[in-house]
PDB file of C-alpha atoms and ligand atoms in Angstrom:
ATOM      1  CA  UNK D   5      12.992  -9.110   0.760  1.00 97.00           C
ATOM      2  CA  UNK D   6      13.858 -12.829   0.554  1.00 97.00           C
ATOM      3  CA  UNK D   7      11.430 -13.838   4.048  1.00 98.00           C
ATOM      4  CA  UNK D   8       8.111 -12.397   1.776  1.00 98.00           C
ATOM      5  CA  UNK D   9       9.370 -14.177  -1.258  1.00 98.00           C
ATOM      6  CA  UNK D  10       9.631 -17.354  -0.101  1.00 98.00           C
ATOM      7  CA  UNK D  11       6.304 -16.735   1.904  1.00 98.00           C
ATOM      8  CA  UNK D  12       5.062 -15.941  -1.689  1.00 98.00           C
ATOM      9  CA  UNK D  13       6.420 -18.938  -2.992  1.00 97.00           C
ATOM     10  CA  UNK D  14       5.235 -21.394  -0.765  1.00 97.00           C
ATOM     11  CA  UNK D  15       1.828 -19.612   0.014  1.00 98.00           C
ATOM     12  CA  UNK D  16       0.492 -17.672  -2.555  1.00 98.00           C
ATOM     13  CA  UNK D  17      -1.868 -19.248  -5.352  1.00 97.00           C
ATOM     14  CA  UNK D  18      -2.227 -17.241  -8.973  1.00 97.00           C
ATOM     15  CA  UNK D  19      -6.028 -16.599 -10.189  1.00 95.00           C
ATOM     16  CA  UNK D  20      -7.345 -15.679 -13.410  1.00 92.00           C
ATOM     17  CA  UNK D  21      -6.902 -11.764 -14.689  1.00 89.00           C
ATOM     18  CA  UNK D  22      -3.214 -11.672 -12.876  1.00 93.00           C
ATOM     19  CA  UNK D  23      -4.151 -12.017  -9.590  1.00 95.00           C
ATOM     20  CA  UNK D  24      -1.851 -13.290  -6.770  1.00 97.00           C
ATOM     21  CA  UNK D  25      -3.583 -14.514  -4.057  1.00 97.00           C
ATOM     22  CA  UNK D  26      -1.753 -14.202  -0.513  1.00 98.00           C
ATOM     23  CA  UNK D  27      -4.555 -14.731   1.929  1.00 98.00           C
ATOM     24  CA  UNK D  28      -2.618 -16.895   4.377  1.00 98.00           C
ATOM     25  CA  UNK D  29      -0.216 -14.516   5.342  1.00 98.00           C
ATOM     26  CA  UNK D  30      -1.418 -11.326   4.132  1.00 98.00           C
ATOM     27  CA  UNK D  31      -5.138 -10.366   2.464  1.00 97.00           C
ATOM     28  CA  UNK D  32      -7.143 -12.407   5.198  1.00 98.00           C
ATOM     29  CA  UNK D  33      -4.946 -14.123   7.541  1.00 98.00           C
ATOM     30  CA  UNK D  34      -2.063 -12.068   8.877  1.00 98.00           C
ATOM     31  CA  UNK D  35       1.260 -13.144   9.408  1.00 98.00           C
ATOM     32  CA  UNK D  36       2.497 -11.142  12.224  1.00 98.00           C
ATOM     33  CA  UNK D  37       6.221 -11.908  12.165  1.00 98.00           C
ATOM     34  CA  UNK D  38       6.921 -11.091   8.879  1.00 98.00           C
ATOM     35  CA  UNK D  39       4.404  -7.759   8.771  1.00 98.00           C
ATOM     36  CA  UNK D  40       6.942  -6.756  11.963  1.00 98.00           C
ATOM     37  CA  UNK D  41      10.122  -7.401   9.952  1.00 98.00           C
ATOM     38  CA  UNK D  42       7.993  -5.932   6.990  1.00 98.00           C
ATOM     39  CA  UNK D  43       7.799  -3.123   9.191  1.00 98.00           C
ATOM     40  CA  UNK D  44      11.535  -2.555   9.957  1.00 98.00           C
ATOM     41  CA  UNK D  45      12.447  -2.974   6.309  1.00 98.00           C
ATOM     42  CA  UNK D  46      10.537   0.491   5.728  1.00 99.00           C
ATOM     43  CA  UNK D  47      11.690   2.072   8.644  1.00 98.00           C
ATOM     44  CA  UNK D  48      15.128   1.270   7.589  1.00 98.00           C
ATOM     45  CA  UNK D  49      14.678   2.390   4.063  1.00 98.00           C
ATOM     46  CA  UNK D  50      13.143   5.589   4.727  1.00 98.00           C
ATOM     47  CA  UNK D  51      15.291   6.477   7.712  1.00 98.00           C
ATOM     48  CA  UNK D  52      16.282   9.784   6.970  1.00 97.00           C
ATOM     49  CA  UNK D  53      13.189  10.863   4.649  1.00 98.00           C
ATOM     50  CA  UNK D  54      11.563  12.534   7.812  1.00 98.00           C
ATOM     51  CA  UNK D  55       8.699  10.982   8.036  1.00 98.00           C
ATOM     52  CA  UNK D  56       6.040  12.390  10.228  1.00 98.00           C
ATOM     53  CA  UNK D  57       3.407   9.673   9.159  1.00 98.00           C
ATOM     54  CA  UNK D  58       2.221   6.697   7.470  1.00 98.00           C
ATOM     55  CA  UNK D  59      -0.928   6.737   5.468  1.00 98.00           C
ATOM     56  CA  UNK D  60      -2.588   3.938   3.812  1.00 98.00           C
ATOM     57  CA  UNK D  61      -5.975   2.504   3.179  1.00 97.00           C
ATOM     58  CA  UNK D  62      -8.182   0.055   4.382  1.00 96.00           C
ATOM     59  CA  UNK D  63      -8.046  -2.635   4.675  1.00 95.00           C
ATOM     60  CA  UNK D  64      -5.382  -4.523   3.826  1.00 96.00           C
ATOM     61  CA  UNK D  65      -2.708  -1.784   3.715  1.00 97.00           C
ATOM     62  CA  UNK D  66      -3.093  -1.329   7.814  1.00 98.00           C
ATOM     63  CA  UNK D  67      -1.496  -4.360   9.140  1.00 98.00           C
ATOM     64  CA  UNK D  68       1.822  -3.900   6.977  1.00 98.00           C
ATOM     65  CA  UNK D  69       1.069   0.385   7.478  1.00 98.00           C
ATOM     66  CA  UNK D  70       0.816  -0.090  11.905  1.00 98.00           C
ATOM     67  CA  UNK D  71       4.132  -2.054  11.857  1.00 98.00           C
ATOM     68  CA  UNK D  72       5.971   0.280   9.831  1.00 98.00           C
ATOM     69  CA  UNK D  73       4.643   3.105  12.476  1.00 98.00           C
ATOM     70  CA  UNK D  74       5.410   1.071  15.228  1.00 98.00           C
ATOM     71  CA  UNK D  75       8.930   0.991  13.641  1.00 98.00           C
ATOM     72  CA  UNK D  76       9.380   4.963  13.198  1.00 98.00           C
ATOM     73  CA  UNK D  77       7.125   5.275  16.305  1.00 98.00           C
ATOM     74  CA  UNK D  78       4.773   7.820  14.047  1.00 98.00           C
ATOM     75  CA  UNK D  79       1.516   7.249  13.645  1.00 98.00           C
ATOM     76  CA  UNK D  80      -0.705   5.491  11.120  1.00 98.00           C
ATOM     77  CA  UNK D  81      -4.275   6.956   9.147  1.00 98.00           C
ATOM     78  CA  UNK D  82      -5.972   4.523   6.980  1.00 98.00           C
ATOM     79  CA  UNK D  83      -7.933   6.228   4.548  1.00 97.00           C
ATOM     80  CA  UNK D  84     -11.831   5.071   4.656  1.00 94.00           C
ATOM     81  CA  UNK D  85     -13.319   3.933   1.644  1.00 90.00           C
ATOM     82  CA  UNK D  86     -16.869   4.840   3.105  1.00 76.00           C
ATOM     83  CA  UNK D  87     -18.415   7.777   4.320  1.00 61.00           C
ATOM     84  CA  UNK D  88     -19.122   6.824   8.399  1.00 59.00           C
ATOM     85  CA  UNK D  89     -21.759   8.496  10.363  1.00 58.00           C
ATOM     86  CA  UNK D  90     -18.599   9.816  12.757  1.00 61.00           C
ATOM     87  CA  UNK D  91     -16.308  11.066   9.583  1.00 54.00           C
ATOM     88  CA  UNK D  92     -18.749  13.580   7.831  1.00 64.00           C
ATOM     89  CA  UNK D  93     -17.655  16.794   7.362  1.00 72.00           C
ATOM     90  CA  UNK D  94     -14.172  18.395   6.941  1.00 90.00           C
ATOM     91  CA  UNK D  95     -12.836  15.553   4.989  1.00 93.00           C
ATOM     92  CA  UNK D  96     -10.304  14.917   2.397  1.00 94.00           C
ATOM     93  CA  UNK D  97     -11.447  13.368  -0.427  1.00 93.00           C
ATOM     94  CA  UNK D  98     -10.558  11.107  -3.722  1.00 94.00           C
ATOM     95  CA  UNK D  99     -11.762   8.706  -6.081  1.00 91.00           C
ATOM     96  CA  UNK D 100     -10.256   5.512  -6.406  1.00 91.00           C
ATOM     97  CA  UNK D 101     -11.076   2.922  -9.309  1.00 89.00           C
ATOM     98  CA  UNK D 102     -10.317  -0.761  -8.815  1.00 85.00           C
ATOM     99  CA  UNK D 103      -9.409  -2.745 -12.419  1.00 78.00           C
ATOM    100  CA  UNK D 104      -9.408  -5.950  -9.939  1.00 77.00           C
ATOM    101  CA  UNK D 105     -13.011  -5.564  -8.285  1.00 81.00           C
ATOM    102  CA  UNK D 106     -14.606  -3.002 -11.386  1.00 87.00           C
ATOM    103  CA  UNK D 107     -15.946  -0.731  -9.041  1.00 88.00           C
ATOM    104  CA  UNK D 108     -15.093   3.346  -7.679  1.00 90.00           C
ATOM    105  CA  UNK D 109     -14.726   3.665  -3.940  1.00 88.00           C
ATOM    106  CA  UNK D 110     -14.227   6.979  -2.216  1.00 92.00           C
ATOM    107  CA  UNK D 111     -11.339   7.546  -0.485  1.00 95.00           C
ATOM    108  CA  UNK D 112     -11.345   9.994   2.883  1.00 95.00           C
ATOM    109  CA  UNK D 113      -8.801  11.116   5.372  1.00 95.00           C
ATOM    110  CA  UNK D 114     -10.133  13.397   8.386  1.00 94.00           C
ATOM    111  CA  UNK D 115      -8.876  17.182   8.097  1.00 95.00           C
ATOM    112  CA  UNK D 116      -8.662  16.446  11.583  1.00 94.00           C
ATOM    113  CA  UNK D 117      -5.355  14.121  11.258  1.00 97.00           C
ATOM    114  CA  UNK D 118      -3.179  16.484   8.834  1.00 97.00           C
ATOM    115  CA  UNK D 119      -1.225  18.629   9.320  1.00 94.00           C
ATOM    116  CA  UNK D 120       0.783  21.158   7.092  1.00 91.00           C
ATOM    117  CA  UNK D 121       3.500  20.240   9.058  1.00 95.00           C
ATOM    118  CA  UNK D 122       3.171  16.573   8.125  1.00 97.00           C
ATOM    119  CA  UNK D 123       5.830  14.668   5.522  1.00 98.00           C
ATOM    120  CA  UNK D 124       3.692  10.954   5.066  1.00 98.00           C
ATOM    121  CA  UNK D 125       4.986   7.528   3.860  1.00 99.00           C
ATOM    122  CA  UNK D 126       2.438   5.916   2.057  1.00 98.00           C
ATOM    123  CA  UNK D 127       1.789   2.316   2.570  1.00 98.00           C
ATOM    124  CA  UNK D 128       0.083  -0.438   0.432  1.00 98.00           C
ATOM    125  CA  UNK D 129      -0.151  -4.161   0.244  1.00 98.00           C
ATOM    126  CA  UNK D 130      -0.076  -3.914  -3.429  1.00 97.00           C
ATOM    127  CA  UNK D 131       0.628  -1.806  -6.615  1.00 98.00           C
ATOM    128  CA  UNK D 132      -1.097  -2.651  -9.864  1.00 96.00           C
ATOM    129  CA  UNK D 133      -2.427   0.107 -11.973  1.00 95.00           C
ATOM    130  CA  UNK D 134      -1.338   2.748  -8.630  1.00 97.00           C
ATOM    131  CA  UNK D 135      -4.791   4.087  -8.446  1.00 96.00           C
ATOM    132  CA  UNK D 136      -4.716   3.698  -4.542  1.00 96.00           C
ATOM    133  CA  UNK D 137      -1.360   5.785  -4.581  1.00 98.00           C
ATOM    134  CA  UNK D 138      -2.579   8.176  -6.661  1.00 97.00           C
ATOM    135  CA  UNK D 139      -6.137   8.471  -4.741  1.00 97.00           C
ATOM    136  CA  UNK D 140      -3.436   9.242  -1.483  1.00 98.00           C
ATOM    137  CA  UNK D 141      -1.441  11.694  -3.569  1.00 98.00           C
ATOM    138  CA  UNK D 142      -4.369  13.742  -4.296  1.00 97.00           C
ATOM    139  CA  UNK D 143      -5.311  14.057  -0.472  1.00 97.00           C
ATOM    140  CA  UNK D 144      -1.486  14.957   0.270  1.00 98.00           C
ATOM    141  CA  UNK D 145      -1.974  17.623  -2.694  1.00 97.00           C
ATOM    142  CA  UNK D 146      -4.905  18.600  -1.331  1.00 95.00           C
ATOM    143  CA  UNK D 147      -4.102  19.042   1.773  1.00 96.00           C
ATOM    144  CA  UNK D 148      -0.527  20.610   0.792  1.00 96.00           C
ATOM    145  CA  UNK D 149       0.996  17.896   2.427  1.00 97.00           C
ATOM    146  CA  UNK D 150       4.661  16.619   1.255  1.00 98.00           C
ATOM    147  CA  UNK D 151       5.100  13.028   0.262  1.00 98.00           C
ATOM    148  CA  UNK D 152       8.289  10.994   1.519  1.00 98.00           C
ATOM    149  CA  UNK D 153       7.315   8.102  -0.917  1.00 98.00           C
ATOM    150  CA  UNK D 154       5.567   5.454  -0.822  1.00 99.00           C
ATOM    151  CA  UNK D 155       6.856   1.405   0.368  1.00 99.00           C
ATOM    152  CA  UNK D 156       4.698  -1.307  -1.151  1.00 99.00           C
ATOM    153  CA  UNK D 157       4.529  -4.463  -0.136  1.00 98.00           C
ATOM    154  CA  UNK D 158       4.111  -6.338  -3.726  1.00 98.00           C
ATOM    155  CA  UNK D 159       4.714  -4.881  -6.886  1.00 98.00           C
ATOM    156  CA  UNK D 160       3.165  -6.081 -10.092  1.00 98.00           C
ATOM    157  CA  UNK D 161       6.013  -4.579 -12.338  1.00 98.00           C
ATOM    158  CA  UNK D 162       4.020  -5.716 -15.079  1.00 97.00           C
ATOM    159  CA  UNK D 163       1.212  -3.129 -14.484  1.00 96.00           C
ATOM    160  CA  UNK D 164       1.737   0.170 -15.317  1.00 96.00           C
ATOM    161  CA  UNK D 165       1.184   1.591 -11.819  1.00 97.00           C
ATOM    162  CA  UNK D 166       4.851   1.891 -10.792  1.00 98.00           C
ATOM    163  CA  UNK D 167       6.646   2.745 -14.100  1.00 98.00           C
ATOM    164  CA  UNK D 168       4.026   5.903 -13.961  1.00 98.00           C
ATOM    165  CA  UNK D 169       4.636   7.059 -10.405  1.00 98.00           C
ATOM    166  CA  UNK D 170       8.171   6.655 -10.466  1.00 98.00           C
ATOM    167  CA  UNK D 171       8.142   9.042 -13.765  1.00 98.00           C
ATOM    168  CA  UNK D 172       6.263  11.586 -11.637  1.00 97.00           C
ATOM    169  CA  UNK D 173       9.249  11.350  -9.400  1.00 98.00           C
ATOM    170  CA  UNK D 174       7.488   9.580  -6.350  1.00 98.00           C
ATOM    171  CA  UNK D 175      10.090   7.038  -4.687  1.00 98.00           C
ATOM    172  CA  UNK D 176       8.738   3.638  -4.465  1.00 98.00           C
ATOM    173  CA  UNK D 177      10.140   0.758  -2.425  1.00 98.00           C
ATOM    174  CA  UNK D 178       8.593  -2.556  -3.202  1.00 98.00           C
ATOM    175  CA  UNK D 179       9.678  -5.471  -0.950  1.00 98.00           C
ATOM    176  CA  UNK D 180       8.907  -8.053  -3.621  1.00 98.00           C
ATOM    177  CA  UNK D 181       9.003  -7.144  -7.634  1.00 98.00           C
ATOM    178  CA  UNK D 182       6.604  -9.605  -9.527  1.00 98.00           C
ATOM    179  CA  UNK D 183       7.170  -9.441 -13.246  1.00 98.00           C
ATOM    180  CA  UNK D 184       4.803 -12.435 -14.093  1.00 97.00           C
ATOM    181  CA  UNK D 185       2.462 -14.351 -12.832  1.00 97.00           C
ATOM    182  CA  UNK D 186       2.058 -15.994 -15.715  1.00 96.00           C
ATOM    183  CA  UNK D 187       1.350 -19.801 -16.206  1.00 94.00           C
ATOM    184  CA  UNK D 188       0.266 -19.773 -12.852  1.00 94.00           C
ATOM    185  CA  UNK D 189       3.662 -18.928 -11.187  1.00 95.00           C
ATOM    186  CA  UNK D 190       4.974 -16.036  -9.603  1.00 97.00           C
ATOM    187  CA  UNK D 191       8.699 -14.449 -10.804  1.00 97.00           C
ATOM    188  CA  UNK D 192      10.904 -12.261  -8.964  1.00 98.00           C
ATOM    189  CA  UNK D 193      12.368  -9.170 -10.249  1.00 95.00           C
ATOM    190  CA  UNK D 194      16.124  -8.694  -8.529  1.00 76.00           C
TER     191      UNK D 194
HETATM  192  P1  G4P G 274      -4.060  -0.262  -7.720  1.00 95.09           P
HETATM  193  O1  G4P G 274      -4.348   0.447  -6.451  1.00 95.09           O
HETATM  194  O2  G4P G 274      -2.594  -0.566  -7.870  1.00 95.09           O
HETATM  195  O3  G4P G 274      -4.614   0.468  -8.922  1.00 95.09           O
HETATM  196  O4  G4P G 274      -4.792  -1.653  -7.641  1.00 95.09           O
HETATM  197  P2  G4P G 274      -6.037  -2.208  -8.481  1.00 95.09           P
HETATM  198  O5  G4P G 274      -7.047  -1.127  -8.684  1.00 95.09           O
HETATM  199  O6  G4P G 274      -5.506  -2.931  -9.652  1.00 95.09           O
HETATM  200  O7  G4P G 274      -6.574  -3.217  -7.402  1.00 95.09           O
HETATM  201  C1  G4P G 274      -7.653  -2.966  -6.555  1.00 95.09           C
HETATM  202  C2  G4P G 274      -7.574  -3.795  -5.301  1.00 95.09           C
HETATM  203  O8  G4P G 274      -7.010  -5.077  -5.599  1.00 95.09           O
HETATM  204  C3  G4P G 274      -6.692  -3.214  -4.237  1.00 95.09           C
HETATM  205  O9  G4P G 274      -7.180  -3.662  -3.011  1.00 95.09           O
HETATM  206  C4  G4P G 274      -5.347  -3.863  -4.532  1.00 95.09           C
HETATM  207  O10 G4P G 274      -4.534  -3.874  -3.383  1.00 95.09           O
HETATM  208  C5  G4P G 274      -5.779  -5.238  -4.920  1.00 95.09           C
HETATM  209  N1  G4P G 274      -4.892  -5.964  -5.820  1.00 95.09           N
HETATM  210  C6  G4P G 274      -4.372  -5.610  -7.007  1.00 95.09           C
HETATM  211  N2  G4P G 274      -3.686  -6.608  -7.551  1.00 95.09           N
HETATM  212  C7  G4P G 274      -3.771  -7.630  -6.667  1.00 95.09           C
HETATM  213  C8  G4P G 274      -3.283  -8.958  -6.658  1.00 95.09           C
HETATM  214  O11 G4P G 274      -2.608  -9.435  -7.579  1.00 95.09           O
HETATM  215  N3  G4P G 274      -3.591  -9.714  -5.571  1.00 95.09           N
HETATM  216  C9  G4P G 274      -4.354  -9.248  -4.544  1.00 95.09           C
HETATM  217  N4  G4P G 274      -4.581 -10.076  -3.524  1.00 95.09           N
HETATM  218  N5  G4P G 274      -4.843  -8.018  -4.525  1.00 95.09           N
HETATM  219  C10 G4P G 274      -4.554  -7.227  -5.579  1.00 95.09           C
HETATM  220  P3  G4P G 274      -8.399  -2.967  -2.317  1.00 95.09           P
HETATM  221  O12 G4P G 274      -9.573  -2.888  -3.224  1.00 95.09           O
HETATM  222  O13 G4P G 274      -7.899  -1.668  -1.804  1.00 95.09           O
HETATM  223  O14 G4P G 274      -8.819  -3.975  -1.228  1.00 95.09           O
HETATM  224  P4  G4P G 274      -8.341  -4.275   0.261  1.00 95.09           P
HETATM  225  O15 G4P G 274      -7.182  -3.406   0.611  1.00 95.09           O
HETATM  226  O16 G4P G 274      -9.526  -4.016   1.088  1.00 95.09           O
HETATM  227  O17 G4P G 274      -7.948  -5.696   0.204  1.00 95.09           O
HETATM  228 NA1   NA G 275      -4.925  -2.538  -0.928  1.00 95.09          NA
HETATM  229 NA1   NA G 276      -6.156  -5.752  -1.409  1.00 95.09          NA
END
């Protein structure tokens, strides 16, 4: 999607470990015109998947993860990464390691919210090492809930996270392919 790349280009800084940092328009502030148009790229590209729902989790997957419901008109769960007073019980659970922030967050979606009946996008504003997807994928199993795919908005194709997925046979639809951010700058795949 040539709107996010330039956005990446003009906005986003690199930081040590292979981190791109998109804060202005993404992470921390929120660009609301292009997470609309964001949006209507994955309702266009999953069109005729049937999908019932968007998951994602917080918090930076939900602003890309509402538009793209407001754009199938389904609705949106974000996955909690801590246990609320409100969401105790009857939960769907998974672990979820971060290689960027070395720590293990939890990962819950209320039984309450799925159905059998359900076929989910999944939603992200990044794929690395895909533990986020996979955390989501073991809720869907769980819950014996089919999987549409999953639309990212950036893709480190030089983490292993998406080659592995896609070998699994989950679609993935990044909207921007980085292949290095090397040097301090980021390149495009495509
Ligand atoms: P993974 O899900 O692909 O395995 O991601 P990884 O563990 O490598 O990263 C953990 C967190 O860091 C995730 O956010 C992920 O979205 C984010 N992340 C990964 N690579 C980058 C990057 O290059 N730039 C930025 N800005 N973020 C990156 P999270 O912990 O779920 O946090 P949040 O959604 O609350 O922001
Ligand atoms: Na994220
Ligand atoms: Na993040």
């Amino acid at each position: 999607m040539k709107e996010l790349q330039e956005k990446i280009k003009e906005y986003g800084t690199v930081l040590p470990g292979n981190v791109l940092k998109v804060d202005a328009f993404l992470n921390h502030q929120v660009d609301p015109i292009l997470m609309k148009h964001m949006g209507e790229e994955f309702a266009k590209l999953y069109k005729d998947a049937g999908v019932t729902k968007i998951w994602t989790v917080e918090s930076s997957g939900i602003a890309p993860a509402v538009m793209t419901g407001l754009a199938m008109n389904v609705p949106v769960i974000f996955a909690r990464k801590h246990k609320s007073l409100t969401l105790k019980d009857d939960l769907y659970t998974a672990s979820v390691y971060s290689y960027t922030k070395e720590t293990t967050n939890q990962i819950s979606i209320s039984k309450k919210y799925v159905s059998p009946t359900d076929k989910v996008l999944l939603i992200d504003d990044f794929l690395a090492n895909g533990q986020a997807l996979e955390g989501m994928l073991q809720i869907a199993q769980a819950a014996g809930v089919e999987v549409a795919g999953a639309g990212i908005v950036i893709e480190k194709t030089f983490q292993k996270g998406g080659q592995e997925l896609r070998k699994q046979g989950l679609r993935i639809e990044s909207l921007a392919k980085v292949s290095s951010l090397a040097n301090g700058k980021a390149e495009f795949e495509d």
